[in-house]
């Protein structure tokens, strides 16, 4: 008895891959590579532009470290740090670059507290009134 069959052995078609998907022609492969390379070039160029825009701007950094006037946000942040997360609203009561003294109002568990915060020319501050505390390092203008 012969085990050989007269049928030809089925070989995979050259136009398909091992998983049965059709093979890409030369034009399709070049088209896909062109899309991938274009994306890569645009990504690298975008990264380069982003890094260039993030370079040091000395004037900007100087304004951040030493503003022209003391801001209410900086005084309120200092109050929150020194008074255990206390929320306060502060408004300047004085003139000049320091705008000191600052009038602050805060809500506390038993009502409302009013106090004044005085900022000196080195960034140190102290409060008087219902809440008393001292601290350091509010950003102040360079004289």
PDB file of C-alpha atoms in Angstrom:
ATOM      1  CA  UNK A   1       0.000   0.000   0.000  1.00  0.00           C
ATOM      2  CA  UNK A   2       1.312   3.362  -0.937  1.00  0.00           C
ATOM      3  CA  UNK A   3       1.060   6.296   1.499  1.00  0.00           C
ATOM      4  CA  UNK A   4       1.915   8.864  -1.100  1.00  0.00           C
ATOM      5  CA  UNK A   5      -0.926  10.720  -2.674  1.00  0.00           C
ATOM      6  CA  UNK A   6      -1.144  12.019  -6.142  1.00  0.00           C
ATOM      7  CA  UNK A   7      -2.260  15.431  -4.916  1.00  0.00           C
ATOM      8  CA  UNK A   8       0.413  18.148  -4.932  1.00  0.00           C
ATOM      9  CA  UNK A   9       1.525  19.476  -1.533  1.00  0.00           C
ATOM     10  CA  UNK A  10      -0.077  22.875  -0.823  1.00  0.00           C
ATOM     11  CA  UNK A  11       2.633  25.488  -0.500  1.00  0.00           C
ATOM     12  CA  UNK A  12       1.883  28.885   0.983  1.00  0.00           C
ATOM     13  CA  UNK A  13       1.019  31.515  -1.589  1.00  0.00           C
ATOM     14  CA  UNK A  14       3.724  34.119  -2.094  1.00  0.00           C
ATOM     15  CA  UNK A  15       1.104  36.856  -1.725  1.00  0.00           C
ATOM     16  CA  UNK A  16       0.226  35.903   1.882  1.00  0.00           C
ATOM     17  CA  UNK A  17       2.138  35.686   5.151  1.00  0.00           C
ATOM     18  CA  UNK A  18       2.230  32.737   7.562  1.00  0.00           C
ATOM     19  CA  UNK A  19      -0.873  33.994   9.365  1.00  0.00           C
ATOM     20  CA  UNK A  20      -2.818  34.336   6.133  1.00  0.00           C
ATOM     21  CA  UNK A  21      -2.631  38.132   5.855  1.00  0.00           C
ATOM     22  CA  UNK A  22      -1.825  39.478   2.402  1.00  0.00           C
ATOM     23  CA  UNK A  23       1.737  40.653   1.860  1.00  0.00           C
ATOM     24  CA  UNK A  24       2.351  44.287   1.172  1.00  0.00           C
ATOM     25  CA  UNK A  25       3.684  45.301  -2.182  1.00  0.00           C
ATOM     26  CA  UNK A  26       6.723  47.507  -2.563  1.00  0.00           C
ATOM     27  CA  UNK A  27       4.623  50.679  -2.975  1.00  0.00           C
ATOM     28  CA  UNK A  28       2.570  49.958   0.158  1.00  0.00           C
ATOM     29  CA  UNK A  29       5.711  49.279   2.239  1.00  0.00           C
ATOM     30  CA  UNK A  30       7.304  52.531   1.050  1.00  0.00           C
ATOM     31  CA  UNK A  31       4.092  54.411   1.812  1.00  0.00           C
ATOM     32  CA  UNK A  32       3.937  53.054   5.358  1.00  0.00           C
ATOM     33  CA  UNK A  33       7.622  53.764   5.975  1.00  0.00           C
ATOM     34  CA  UNK A  34       7.152  57.295   4.659  1.00  0.00           C
ATOM     35  CA  UNK A  35       4.319  57.886   7.148  1.00  0.00           C
ATOM     36  CA  UNK A  36       6.385  56.494  10.040  1.00  0.00           C
ATOM     37  CA  UNK A  37       9.483  58.528   9.153  1.00  0.00           C
ATOM     38  CA  UNK A  38       7.421  61.702   8.696  1.00  0.00           C
ATOM     39  CA  UNK A  39       5.902  61.207  12.138  1.00  0.00           C
ATOM     40  CA  UNK A  40       9.351  60.608  13.671  1.00  0.00           C
ATOM     41  CA  UNK A  41      10.825  63.746  12.065  1.00  0.00           C
ATOM     42  CA  UNK A  42       7.887  65.890  13.210  1.00  0.00           C
ATOM     43  CA  UNK A  43       8.163  64.485  16.770  1.00  0.00           C
ATOM     44  CA  UNK A  44      11.890  65.227  16.952  1.00  0.00           C
ATOM     45  CA  UNK A  45      11.377  68.741  15.545  1.00  0.00           C
ATOM     46  CA  UNK A  46       8.575  69.383  18.069  1.00  0.00           C
ATOM     47  CA  UNK A  47      10.766  68.206  20.935  1.00  0.00           C
ATOM     48  CA  UNK A  48      13.567  70.493  19.748  1.00  0.00           C
ATOM     49  CA  UNK A  49      11.238  73.513  19.591  1.00  0.00           C
ATOM     50  CA  UNK A  50       9.810  72.714  23.037  1.00  0.00           C
ATOM     51  CA  UNK A  51      13.272  72.481  24.591  1.00  0.00           C
ATOM     52  CA  UNK A  52      14.362  75.736  22.922  1.00  0.00           C
ATOM     53  CA  UNK A  53      11.310  77.519  24.311  1.00  0.00           C
ATOM     54  CA  UNK A  54      12.053  76.251  27.836  1.00  0.00           C
ATOM     55  CA  UNK A  55      15.561  77.662  27.917  1.00  0.00           C
ATOM     56  CA  UNK A  56      16.450  80.110  30.643  1.00  0.00           C
ATOM     57  CA  UNK A  57      14.922  83.556  30.323  1.00  0.00           C
ATOM     58  CA  UNK A  58      16.951  85.588  32.824  1.00  0.00           C
ATOM     59  CA  UNK A  59      14.568  88.537  32.916  1.00  0.00           C
ATOM     60  CA  UNK A  60      11.589  86.253  33.568  1.00  0.00           C
ATOM     61  CA  UNK A  61      13.420  84.404  36.338  1.00  0.00           C
ATOM     62  CA  UNK A  62      14.464  87.688  37.934  1.00  0.00           C
ATOM     63  CA  UNK A  63      10.855  88.946  37.940  1.00  0.00           C
ATOM     64  CA  UNK A  64       9.707  85.671  39.512  1.00  0.00           C
ATOM     65  CA  UNK A  65      12.322  85.764  42.267  1.00  0.00           C
ATOM     66  CA  UNK A  66      12.048  89.518  42.884  1.00  0.00           C
ATOM     67  CA  UNK A  67       8.692  90.971  41.812  1.00  0.00           C
ATOM     68  CA  UNK A  68       8.125  94.715  41.518  1.00  0.00           C
ATOM     69  CA  UNK A  69       5.568  94.616  44.371  1.00  0.00           C
ATOM     70  CA  UNK A  70       4.621  92.064  47.019  1.00  0.00           C
ATOM     71  CA  UNK A  71       1.525  90.165  45.871  1.00  0.00           C
ATOM     72  CA  UNK A  72      -1.521  89.217  47.919  1.00  0.00           C
ATOM     73  CA  UNK A  73      -1.077  85.590  46.835  1.00  0.00           C
ATOM     74  CA  UNK A  74       2.432  85.491  48.357  1.00  0.00           C
ATOM     75  CA  UNK A  75       1.223  86.938  51.675  1.00  0.00           C
ATOM     76  CA  UNK A  76      -1.745  84.531  51.781  1.00  0.00           C
ATOM     77  CA  UNK A  77       0.554  81.593  51.034  1.00  0.00           C
ATOM     78  CA  UNK A  78       2.850  82.630  53.901  1.00  0.00           C
ATOM     79  CA  UNK A  79      -0.144  82.869  56.266  1.00  0.00           C
ATOM     80  CA  UNK A  80      -1.314  79.370  55.243  1.00  0.00           C
ATOM     81  CA  UNK A  81       2.153  77.945  55.881  1.00  0.00           C
ATOM     82  CA  UNK A  82       2.620  79.554  59.311  1.00  0.00           C
ATOM     83  CA  UNK A  83      -0.922  79.173  60.621  1.00  0.00           C
ATOM     84  CA  UNK A  84      -1.424  75.433  59.977  1.00  0.00           C
ATOM     85  CA  UNK A  85      -3.215  75.617  56.639  1.00  0.00           C
ATOM     86  CA  UNK A  86      -5.460  78.518  57.660  1.00  0.00           C
ATOM     87  CA  UNK A  87      -7.294  80.078  54.702  1.00  0.00           C
ATOM     88  CA  UNK A  88      -6.952  83.837  54.719  1.00  0.00           C
ATOM     89  CA  UNK A  89      -7.722  86.736  52.434  1.00  0.00           C
ATOM     90  CA  UNK A  90      -5.211  89.573  52.584  1.00  0.00           C
ATOM     91  CA  UNK A  91      -5.378  93.071  51.119  1.00  0.00           C
ATOM     92  CA  UNK A  92      -2.647  95.704  51.131  1.00  0.00           C
ATOM     93  CA  UNK A  93      -3.170  98.613  53.519  1.00  0.00           C
ATOM     94  CA  UNK A  94       0.043 100.424  52.663  1.00  0.00           C
ATOM     95  CA  UNK A  95       1.814 101.736  49.639  1.00  0.00           C
ATOM     96  CA  UNK A  96       5.178 101.234  48.035  1.00  0.00           C
ATOM     97  CA  UNK A  97       6.659  97.995  46.812  1.00  0.00           C
ATOM     98  CA  UNK A  98       5.989  96.105  50.062  1.00  0.00           C
ATOM     99  CA  UNK A  99       2.396  97.421  50.385  1.00  0.00           C
ATOM    100  CA  UNK A 100       2.787  96.740  54.102  1.00  0.00           C
ATOM    101  CA  UNK A 101       0.928  96.375  56.459  1.00  0.00           C
ATOM    102  CA  UNK A 102      -1.482  93.843  55.043  1.00  0.00           C
ATOM    103  CA  UNK A 103      -4.981  93.396  56.467  1.00  0.00           C
ATOM    104  CA  UNK A 104      -6.001  89.761  56.614  1.00  0.00           C
ATOM    105  CA  UNK A 105      -9.259  88.032  57.468  1.00  0.00           C
ATOM    106  CA  UNK A 106      -9.450  84.313  58.159  1.00  0.00           C
ATOM    107  CA  UNK A 107     -12.200  81.924  59.101  1.00  0.00           C
ATOM    108  CA  UNK A 108     -11.445  79.844  62.148  1.00  0.00           C
ATOM    109  CA  UNK A 109     -13.490  77.238  63.988  1.00  0.00           C
ATOM    110  CA  UNK A 110     -14.982  79.798  66.396  1.00  0.00           C
ATOM    111  CA  UNK A 111     -15.626  82.622  63.911  1.00  0.00           C
ATOM    112  CA  UNK A 112     -13.533  85.140  62.036  1.00  0.00           C
ATOM    113  CA  UNK A 113     -10.037  86.335  62.880  1.00  0.00           C
ATOM    114  CA  UNK A 114      -8.655  89.664  61.777  1.00  0.00           C
ATOM    115  CA  UNK A 115      -4.960  90.400  61.876  1.00  0.00           C
ATOM    116  CA  UNK A 116      -2.274  92.482  60.234  1.00  0.00           C
ATOM    117  CA  UNK A 117       0.819  91.147  58.523  1.00  0.00           C
ATOM    118  CA  UNK A 118       3.845  93.404  58.246  1.00  0.00           C
ATOM    119  CA  UNK A 119       6.470  92.529  55.631  1.00  0.00           C
ATOM    120  CA  UNK A 120      10.004  93.935  55.857  1.00  0.00           C
ATOM    121  CA  UNK A 121      12.438  94.588  53.011  1.00  0.00           C
ATOM    122  CA  UNK A 122      14.163  91.176  53.482  1.00  0.00           C
ATOM    123  CA  UNK A 123      10.939  89.148  53.138  1.00  0.00           C
ATOM    124  CA  UNK A 124      10.440  88.512  56.867  1.00  0.00           C
ATOM    125  CA  UNK A 125       6.912  88.965  58.152  1.00  0.00           C
ATOM    126  CA  UNK A 126       5.060  89.173  61.472  1.00  0.00           C
ATOM    127  CA  UNK A 127       1.383  89.294  62.333  1.00  0.00           C
ATOM    128  CA  UNK A 128      -0.457  91.196  65.043  1.00  0.00           C
ATOM    129  CA  UNK A 129      -4.096  90.988  66.069  1.00  0.00           C
ATOM    130  CA  UNK A 130      -6.176  87.863  66.666  1.00  0.00           C
ATOM    131  CA  UNK A 131      -3.435  85.606  65.264  1.00  0.00           C
ATOM    132  CA  UNK A 132       0.239  86.137  66.038  1.00  0.00           C
ATOM    133  CA  UNK A 133       3.082  84.490  64.161  1.00  0.00           C
ATOM    134  CA  UNK A 134       6.398  85.256  62.508  1.00  0.00           C
ATOM    135  CA  UNK A 135       7.984  83.889  59.390  1.00  0.00           C
ATOM    136  CA  UNK A 136      10.387  84.366  56.577  1.00  0.00           C
ATOM    137  CA  UNK A 137      10.795  84.521  52.905  1.00  0.00           C
ATOM    138  CA  UNK A 138       8.009  86.336  51.101  1.00  0.00           C
ATOM    139  CA  UNK A 139       9.401  87.343  47.679  1.00  0.00           C
ATOM    140  CA  UNK A 140      10.152  91.073  47.817  1.00  0.00           C
ATOM    141  CA  UNK A 141      11.505  93.585  45.269  1.00  0.00           C
ATOM    142  CA  UNK A 142      15.228  94.277  45.151  1.00  0.00           C
ATOM    143  CA  UNK A 143      15.848  97.826  46.395  1.00  0.00           C
TER     144      UNK A 143
END
